[in-house]
CSV table of C-alpha atoms and ligand atoms in Angstrom, one decimal:
chain,number,residue,atom,x,y,z
A,1,MET,CA,155.2,199.3,20.6
A,2,THR,CA,156.9,198.6,17.4
A,3,SER,CA,156.0,197.2,14.0
A,4,SER,CA,154.3,194.3,15.7
A,5,ALA,CA,151.5,196.8,16.2
A,6,HIS,CA,150.6,196.6,12.5
A,7,ILE,CA,151.6,193.0,11.5
A,8,SER,CA,151.7,190.1,13.8
A,9,SER,CA,155.1,188.3,13.7
A,10,SER,CA,153.7,185.1,12.1
A,11,GLN,CA,152.4,187.1,9.2
A,12,LEU,CA,154.4,188.6,6.4
A,13,PRO,CA,153.6,192.1,5.4
A,14,VAL,CA,151.7,192.9,2.2
A,15,VAL,CA,153.9,195.4,0.4
A,16,ALA,CA,152.6,197.7,-2.3
A,17,ILE,CA,155.0,199.4,-4.7
A,18,VAL,CA,153.5,202.7,-5.9
A,19,VAL,CA,154.8,204.0,-9.2
A,20,PRO,CA,153.7,207.4,-10.6
A,21,CYS,CA,153.9,207.4,-14.4
A,22,TYR,CA,153.8,210.2,-16.8
A,23,LYS,CA,154.8,209.5,-20.4
A,24,GLU,CA,156.7,206.4,-19.3
A,25,GLN,CA,155.7,204.1,-22.2
A,26,GLU,CA,159.4,203.4,-22.9
A,27,ALA,CA,160.5,203.0,-19.3
A,28,LEU,CA,157.7,200.8,-18.0
A,29,PRO,CA,158.4,197.7,-20.1
A,30,MET,CA,161.9,197.8,-18.5
A,31,SER,CA,161.1,198.8,-15.0
A,32,LEU,CA,158.1,196.6,-14.2
A,33,PRO,CA,160.0,193.3,-14.7
A,34,ARG,CA,162.7,194.7,-12.5
A,35,LEU,CA,160.2,195.6,-9.8
A,36,LEU,CA,158.4,192.2,-10.1
A,37,TYR,CA,161.8,190.6,-9.6
A,38,VAL,CA,162.1,192.5,-6.4
A,39,LEU,CA,158.7,191.2,-5.3
A,40,ASP,CA,159.7,187.6,-6.2
A,41,THR,CA,162.9,188.0,-4.2
A,42,MET,CA,161.0,189.2,-1.2
A,43,THR,CA,158.4,186.5,-1.3
A,44,ALA,CA,161.1,183.8,-1.9
A,45,ARG,CA,163.1,185.1,1.1
A,46,ARG,CA,159.9,185.3,3.2
A,47,ILE,CA,160.2,189.1,3.7
A,48,ALA,CA,156.9,190.0,2.1
A,49,ALA,CA,153.6,188.3,1.6
A,50,GLU,CA,152.5,186.6,-1.6
A,51,GLY,CA,149.8,189.2,-2.1
A,52,SER,CA,152.3,192.0,-2.5
A,53,PHE,CA,151.7,194.1,-5.6
A,54,ILE,CA,152.7,197.0,-7.8
A,55,LEU,CA,150.3,199.9,-8.5
A,56,CYS,CA,151.1,202.1,-11.5
A,57,VAL,CA,149.4,205.5,-11.4
A,58,ASP,CA,149.0,206.9,-14.9
A,59,ASP,CA,149.1,210.6,-14.4
A,60,GLY,CA,147.1,211.5,-17.4
A,61,SER,CA,149.8,210.6,-19.9
A,62,PRO,CA,149.0,211.5,-23.5
A,63,ASP,CA,151.1,208.6,-24.8
A,64,SER,CA,150.4,204.9,-24.5
A,65,THR,CA,151.5,204.6,-20.8
A,66,TRP,CA,148.1,203.3,-19.8
A,67,GLN,CA,148.2,200.6,-22.6
A,68,ALA,CA,151.7,199.6,-21.3
A,69,ILE,CA,150.2,199.2,-17.7
A,70,LEU,CA,147.2,197.2,-19.0
A,71,LYS,CA,149.5,194.9,-20.9
A,72,ALA,CA,151.7,194.3,-17.9
A,73,HIS,CA,148.6,193.6,-15.8
A,74,ASP,CA,147.5,191.0,-18.3
A,75,GLU,CA,150.9,189.3,-18.1
A,76,ASP,CA,151.1,189.4,-14.3
A,77,SER,CA,148.1,190.3,-12.2
A,78,ARG,CA,150.4,191.6,-9.4
A,79,VAL,CA,150.7,194.7,-11.6
A,80,GLN,CA,147.7,197.0,-11.1
A,81,GLY,CA,146.8,200.3,-12.6
A,82,LEU,CA,145.1,203.5,-11.6
A,83,ALA,CA,144.5,206.1,-14.2
A,84,LEU,CA,144.0,209.8,-13.3
A,85,ALA,CA,141.7,211.9,-15.5
A,86,HIS,CA,144.2,214.7,-15.9
A,87,ASN,CA,147.9,215.3,-15.5
A,88,ALA,CA,147.8,216.2,-11.8
A,89,GLY,CA,151.6,216.2,-11.3
A,90,HIS,CA,154.0,213.9,-9.7
A,91,GLN,CA,153.1,214.6,-6.0
A,92,TYR,CA,149.4,214.2,-6.6
A,93,ALA,CA,149.8,211.1,-8.7
A,94,LEU,CA,151.8,209.7,-5.8
A,95,LEU,CA,149.3,210.6,-3.2
A,96,ALA,CA,146.5,209.1,-5.3
A,97,GLY,CA,148.4,205.9,-5.4
A,98,LEU,CA,149.2,205.8,-1.7
A,99,MET,CA,145.6,206.6,-0.8
A,100,ASP,CA,144.4,203.9,-3.1
A,101,VAL,CA,146.6,201.2,-1.5
A,102,ARG,CA,146.4,202.3,2.1
A,103,GLU,CA,143.7,199.9,3.1
A,104,ARG,CA,145.1,196.9,1.1
A,105,CYS,CA,148.7,196.8,2.3
A,106,ASP,CA,150.9,196.9,5.4
A,107,ALA,CA,153.5,199.1,3.9
A,108,ALA,CA,153.7,201.1,0.6
A,109,VAL,CA,156.9,202.0,-1.2
A,110,SER,CA,156.9,204.8,-3.6
A,111,ILE,CA,159.4,204.7,-6.5
A,112,ASP,CA,159.8,206.6,-9.8
A,113,ALA,CA,159.0,204.7,-13.0
A,114,ASP,CA,162.4,205.4,-14.5
A,115,LEU,CA,164.2,203.3,-11.8
A,116,GLN,CA,166.8,205.9,-11.2
A,117,ASP,CA,166.5,204.8,-7.6
A,118,ASP,CA,168.0,201.4,-7.0
A,119,PRO,CA,165.0,199.0,-6.6
A,120,ASP,CA,167.0,196.6,-4.4
A,121,ALA,CA,166.8,199.2,-1.6
A,122,ILE,CA,163.1,198.2,-1.4
A,123,ILE,CA,164.2,195.0,0.3
A,124,GLU,CA,166.2,196.8,2.9
A,125,MET,CA,163.3,199.2,3.4
A,126,VAL,CA,160.9,196.4,4.1
A,127,ASN,CA,163.4,194.9,6.5
A,128,ALA,CA,163.6,198.2,8.3
A,129,PHE,CA,159.8,198.3,8.4
A,130,ARG,CA,159.7,194.8,9.9
A,131,ALA,CA,162.2,195.9,12.5
A,132,GLY,CA,159.8,198.6,13.7
A,133,SER,CA,160.1,201.7,11.5
A,134,GLU,CA,157.0,203.3,10.2
A,135,ILE,CA,158.7,205.5,7.6
A,136,VAL,CA,161.9,204.5,5.8
A,137,TYR,CA,163.7,207.2,3.8
A,138,GLY,CA,165.7,206.2,0.7
A,139,VAL,CA,168.7,208.5,0.7
A,140,ARG,CA,171.1,208.8,-2.2
A,141,ARG,CA,174.6,207.7,-1.3
A,142,SER,CA,176.1,210.1,-3.8
A,143,ARG,CA,174.9,212.6,-6.4
A,144,SER,CA,177.7,211.8,-8.9
A,145,THR,CA,175.2,211.2,-11.8
A,146,ASP,CA,173.7,214.6,-11.3
A,147,THR,CA,175.1,217.8,-12.9
A,148,TRP,CA,177.1,220.2,-10.7
A,149,PHE,CA,174.2,222.6,-11.0
A,150,LYS,CA,171.5,220.2,-9.9
A,151,ARG,CA,173.6,218.9,-7.0
A,152,ASN,CA,174.4,222.4,-5.6
A,153,SER,CA,171.0,223.9,-6.3
A,154,ALA,CA,169.4,221.0,-4.4
A,155,HIS,CA,171.6,221.5,-1.4
A,156,ALA,CA,171.1,225.3,-1.4
A,157,PHE,CA,167.4,224.5,-1.4
A,158,TYR,CA,167.6,222.2,1.6
A,159,ARG,CA,169.5,224.9,3.6
A,160,LEU,CA,166.9,227.5,2.6
A,161,GLN,CA,164.1,225.2,3.8
A,162,GLU,CA,165.8,224.6,7.1
A,163,SER,CA,166.3,228.3,7.6
A,164,MET,CA,162.5,228.6,7.4
A,165,GLY,CA,161.9,226.0,10.0
A,166,LEU,CA,161.1,223.1,7.6
A,167,GLN,CA,162.5,219.7,8.4
A,168,SER,CA,164.1,218.2,5.4
A,169,VAL,CA,165.9,215.0,4.8
A,170,TYR,CA,169.0,215.6,2.6
A,171,ASP,CA,169.3,213.8,-0.7
A,172,HIS,CA,165.9,212.1,-0.2
A,173,ALA,CA,163.4,212.4,-3.0
A,174,ASP,CA,160.1,210.5,-3.0
A,175,TYR,CA,161.7,207.1,-2.7
A,176,ARG,CA,160.4,205.9,0.7
A,177,LEU,CA,158.4,203.3,2.6
A,178,MET,CA,155.4,204.2,4.6
A,179,SER,CA,153.6,201.9,7.0
A,180,ARG,CA,149.8,201.7,6.9
A,181,ARG,CA,149.7,203.8,10.0
A,182,ALA,CA,151.9,206.5,8.5
A,183,LEU,CA,149.6,206.5,5.5
A,184,GLU,CA,146.6,206.9,7.7
A,185,VAL,CA,148.2,210.0,9.3
A,186,LEU,CA,149.1,211.3,5.8
A,187,ALA,CA,145.5,211.0,4.9
A,188,SER,CA,144.6,213.4,7.6
A,189,PHE,CA,146.7,216.2,6.1
A,190,ARG,CA,144.1,218.1,4.1
A,191,GLU,CA,146.1,220.6,2.2
A,192,GLN,CA,145.8,221.3,-1.4
A,193,ASN,CA,149.3,222.4,-2.1
A,194,LEU,CA,151.1,219.1,-1.7
A,195,PHE,CA,154.8,218.9,-0.9
A,196,LEU,CA,155.2,215.3,0.4
A,197,ARG,CA,158.8,215.6,1.3
A,198,GLY,CA,158.0,218.4,3.8
A,199,ILE,CA,154.9,216.7,5.2
A,200,ILE,CA,156.4,213.2,5.9
A,201,PRO,CA,158.8,214.4,8.6
A,202,LEU,CA,155.8,216.0,10.3
A,203,ILE,CA,154.2,212.6,10.7
A,204,GLY,CA,156.8,212.0,13.4
A,205,LEU,CA,156.6,208.2,13.8
A,206,ASN,CA,159.7,205.9,14.0
A,207,THR,CA,161.9,206.5,11.0
A,208,ALA,CA,164.9,204.8,9.4
A,209,THR,CA,167.2,205.5,6.5
A,210,VAL,CA,168.4,203.3,3.7
A,211,TYR,CA,171.2,204.4,1.4
A,212,TYR,CA,171.3,203.6,-2.3
A,213,ASP,CA,173.0,204.6,-5.5
A,214,ARG,CA,171.1,206.7,-8.0
A,215,ASN,CA,171.5,205.8,-11.7
A,216,GLU,CA,170.6,207.4,-15.0
A,217,ARG,CA,167.1,207.0,-16.3
A,218,VAL,CA,166.4,203.5,-17.9
A,219,ALA,CA,164.5,205.2,-20.8
A,220,GLY,CA,162.6,208.4,-21.7
A,221,GLU,CA,163.6,211.8,-20.5
A,222,SER,CA,163.2,213.8,-17.2
A,223,LYS,CA,159.9,215.5,-16.7
A,224,TYR,CA,161.5,217.9,-14.3
A,225,PRO,CA,163.2,220.6,-16.3
A,226,LEU,CA,164.6,223.6,-14.5
A,227,LYS,CA,161.3,225.5,-14.7
A,228,LYS,CA,159.4,222.8,-13.0
A,229,MET,CA,162.2,222.3,-10.4
A,230,LEU,CA,162.0,226.0,-9.6
A,231,ALA,CA,158.2,226.0,-9.3
A,232,PHE,CA,158.5,222.9,-7.1
A,233,SER,CA,161.0,224.7,-4.8
A,234,ILE,CA,158.8,227.7,-4.5
A,235,ASP,CA,155.8,225.6,-3.7
A,236,GLY,CA,157.8,223.7,-1.1
A,237,ILE,CA,158.6,226.9,0.7
A,238,THR,CA,155.3,228.7,0.4
A,239,SER,CA,153.2,225.8,1.4
A,240,PHE,CA,155.1,225.3,4.6
A,241,SER,CA,156.1,228.6,5.9
A,242,ALA,CA,154.6,232.0,6.4
A,243,LYS,CA,158.0,233.4,7.2
A,244,PRO,CA,158.5,235.3,4.0
A,245,LEU,CA,155.5,237.4,5.1
A,246,ARG,CA,157.1,238.1,8.4
A,247,TRP,CA,160.3,239.1,6.6
A,248,ILE,CA,158.4,241.9,4.9
A,249,PHE,CA,157.2,243.3,8.3
A,250,LEU,CA,160.7,243.0,9.7
A,251,THR,CA,162.2,244.8,6.7
A,252,GLY,CA,159.7,247.6,7.3
A,253,LEU,CA,160.6,247.8,10.9
A,254,GLY,CA,164.3,247.8,10.1
A,255,LEU,CA,163.8,250.6,7.6
A,256,LEU,CA,161.8,252.6,10.2
A,257,ILE,CA,164.9,252.5,12.5
A,258,ALA,CA,167.1,253.4,9.6
A,259,ASP,CA,164.9,256.5,9.1
A,260,VAL,CA,166.4,258.0,12.3
A,261,ALA,CA,169.8,258.0,10.6
A,262,VAL,CA,168.3,259.4,7.4
A,263,ALA,CA,166.5,262.1,9.3
A,264,LEU,CA,169.8,263.1,11.1
A,265,TYR,CA,171.6,263.2,7.7
A,266,VAL,CA,168.8,265.3,6.2
A,267,PHE,CA,168.9,267.8,9.1
A,268,CYS,CA,172.7,268.1,9.0
A,269,SER,CA,172.5,268.8,5.3
A,270,LEU,CA,169.8,271.3,5.9
A,271,LEU,CA,171.9,273.1,8.6
A,272,ARG,CA,174.9,273.1,6.4
A,273,GLY,CA,172.7,274.7,3.7
A,274,ASP,CA,173.9,272.4,0.9
A,275,THR,CA,170.3,271.3,-0.1
A,276,MET,CA,167.9,272.3,-2.8
A,277,SER,CA,164.6,273.6,-1.6
A,278,GLY,CA,162.1,270.7,-1.1
A,279,TRP,CA,164.8,268.1,-0.9
A,280,SER,CA,164.6,267.6,2.8
A,281,SER,CA,160.9,267.1,2.9
A,282,ILE,CA,160.9,264.7,-0.1
A,283,MET,CA,163.8,262.7,1.4
A,284,LEU,CA,162.1,262.3,4.7
A,285,SER,CA,158.7,261.4,3.3
A,286,VAL,CA,160.1,258.9,0.8
A,287,TRP,CA,161.9,257.0,3.6
A,288,PHE,CA,159.2,257.4,6.2
A,289,LEU,CA,156.3,256.5,4.0
A,290,GLY,CA,158.3,253.6,2.4
A,291,SER,CA,158.9,251.9,5.7
A,292,LEU,CA,155.4,252.5,6.9
A,293,LEU,CA,154.0,251.0,3.7
A,294,LEU,CA,156.2,248.0,4.0
A,295,MET,CA,155.2,247.5,7.6
A,296,ALA,CA,151.5,247.8,6.7
A,297,VAL,CA,151.9,245.1,4.0
A,298,GLY,CA,153.7,243.0,6.6
A,299,VAL,CA,150.9,243.4,9.1
A,300,VAL,CA,148.4,242.3,6.5
A,301,GLY,CA,150.8,239.5,5.7
A,302,GLU,CA,150.8,238.3,9.4
A,303,TYR,CA,147.1,237.9,9.2
A,304,ILE,CA,147.3,236.1,5.8
A,305,GLY,CA,149.9,233.8,7.4
A,306,LYS,CA,147.3,232.9,10.1
A,307,ILE,CA,144.6,232.3,7.4
A,308,PHE,CA,147.2,230.2,5.5
A,309,THR,CA,147.8,227.9,8.4
A,310,GLU,CA,144.1,227.7,9.3
A,311,VAL,CA,142.8,226.8,5.8
A,312,LYS,CA,145.3,224.0,5.6
A,313,GLY,CA,143.3,222.2,8.3
A,314,ARG,CA,146.3,220.1,9.2
A,315,PRO,CA,145.9,217.7,12.2
A,316,ARG,CA,146.8,219.7,15.3
A,317,PHE,CA,148.4,216.7,16.9
A,318,ILE,CA,149.5,213.3,15.9
A,319,VAL,CA,149.4,210.5,18.5
A,320,ARG,CA,152.6,208.5,18.5
A,321,GLU,CA,151.8,205.8,21.0
A,322,HIS,CA,149.1,204.7,23.3
A,323,THR,CA,149.4,202.4,26.3
B,401,UDP,N1,155.7,212.1,-13.1
B,401,UDP,C1,154.3,212.1,-12.9
B,401,UDP,N2,153.6,213.3,-13.3
B,401,UDP,C2,154.2,214.4,-13.8
B,401,UDP,C3,155.7,214.3,-14.0
B,401,UDP,C4,156.3,213.2,-13.6
B,401,UDP,O1,153.7,211.2,-12.4
B,401,UDP,O2,153.6,215.3,-14.1
B,401,UDP,C5,156.4,210.9,-12.6
B,401,UDP,C6,157.4,210.3,-13.7
B,401,UDP,O3,156.7,209.4,-14.5
B,401,UDP,C7,158.4,209.6,-12.8
B,401,UDP,C8,158.4,210.5,-11.6
B,401,UDP,O4,157.2,211.3,-11.6
B,401,UDP,O5,158.0,208.3,-12.4
B,401,UDP,C9,159.7,211.4,-11.5
B,401,UDP,O6,159.8,212.2,-12.7
B,401,UDP,P1,161.2,212.3,-13.5
B,401,UDP,O7,161.9,211.0,-13.5
B,401,UDP,O8,160.9,212.8,-14.8
B,401,UDP,O9,161.9,213.4,-12.6
B,401,UDP,P2,163.5,213.5,-12.3
B,401,UDP,O10,163.9,212.1,-11.8
B,401,UDP,O11,164.1,213.8,-13.5
B,401,UDP,O12,163.5,214.5,-11.2
B,402,MG,MG1,163.7,210.4,-12.7
C-alpha cells in the first residue's frame, strides 16, 4: 500500500503550504509571491491540484503581519490566514496550521516565512509524496550560511539527543511534507510540550528526504536568538526522555560504590593516626549520606519519569498498514 492509499492516481493531490509567521510584515510580501509561483508551477506541471493553497498562521504578531496576510488574501484567494490569539511560539503556530488544513488537503508542507529554505524543494517533496512517501524531510545540503557556532552547536545537540534514545534527522528543521495520514497520526499525540522534530520520526510511516540549499533570510531578523535556541534544546530533550532522571540515580549508585574506597582510605588514615578527631566520622557520613540522598532523589525521579510518560498520553501504537 503506497500513496495510492490517500489519492487515486487520476486525481492530483491538494497541497497546503503552512507558513508560521511572527513579525514577518517585511518578509511576507516577498515570500508569498514566491510560494504562489511554486503553486503555479505545480498546477501547470500537473503535480498538484488547482485547489492547492497557502495557509499563513499569524502567531500573535504585534506588528502588521496580519494585515499583510489579509492583503495577500484579497489579491489571491489561494492565500489563507489563521490568526492565533497569543504568541504561542513557532512549534505551536505550526501545529495550529497543520491541524487546520489536515482535513482539507492531501499533503501539507511546512515552511518558514523567511524563505531561508529553498521553496523549489516543495516540488520535489510533492513528487516524493506521489511516489509513496507519507513524510518527506527537507534536509540542508550544507550549513555554509550558518555561523561556526550555530553549525557545531546544532550537531552537538543532535548527538546529545541520540545518546538519549531520541531519533533525529540531521540538518532538518521544520521544513517537511506530511501526508494527510501522517497528520492524522500527529493529531493523536496529545502532549503539551511540543517538539515536532522529535515526534515526527515516531510516526513511523514511509519517509523520504529531499536536499536543498539554505539561504539568508529575505527580510526581517531571526526570532531564534541563542536564549531561545537553548530553551528549545532543553525542551527537546526533557519532553522526550526521562533519562536525565535515571542518571541521577546511577550517579548515586556509583558514589555508593566509591564509598567503599573512601571508607578504606579513612580507616587507613585512622590507623596511621594522622587524623584530627571527628574527621573520620564526618568524612564517612558526608560521602555515605551524599550518595544515599542522590539515590533517593533518583528513585523519586524514576517515578516522576513514569508519570511523565503517562501524562503525555501518546498513542501506544501506530498502525502502519492493514491488509
Ligand atoms: N515564528 C513563529 N513564532 C515565534 C517565532 C518564530 O511563528 O514565536 C516563525 C517565524 O515567523 C518564522 C519561523 O517561525 O517563519 C522561524 O523563525 P526564524 O526564521 O526567526 O528562526 P531561524 O530561522 O532564525 O531559526
Ligand atoms: Mg529563519
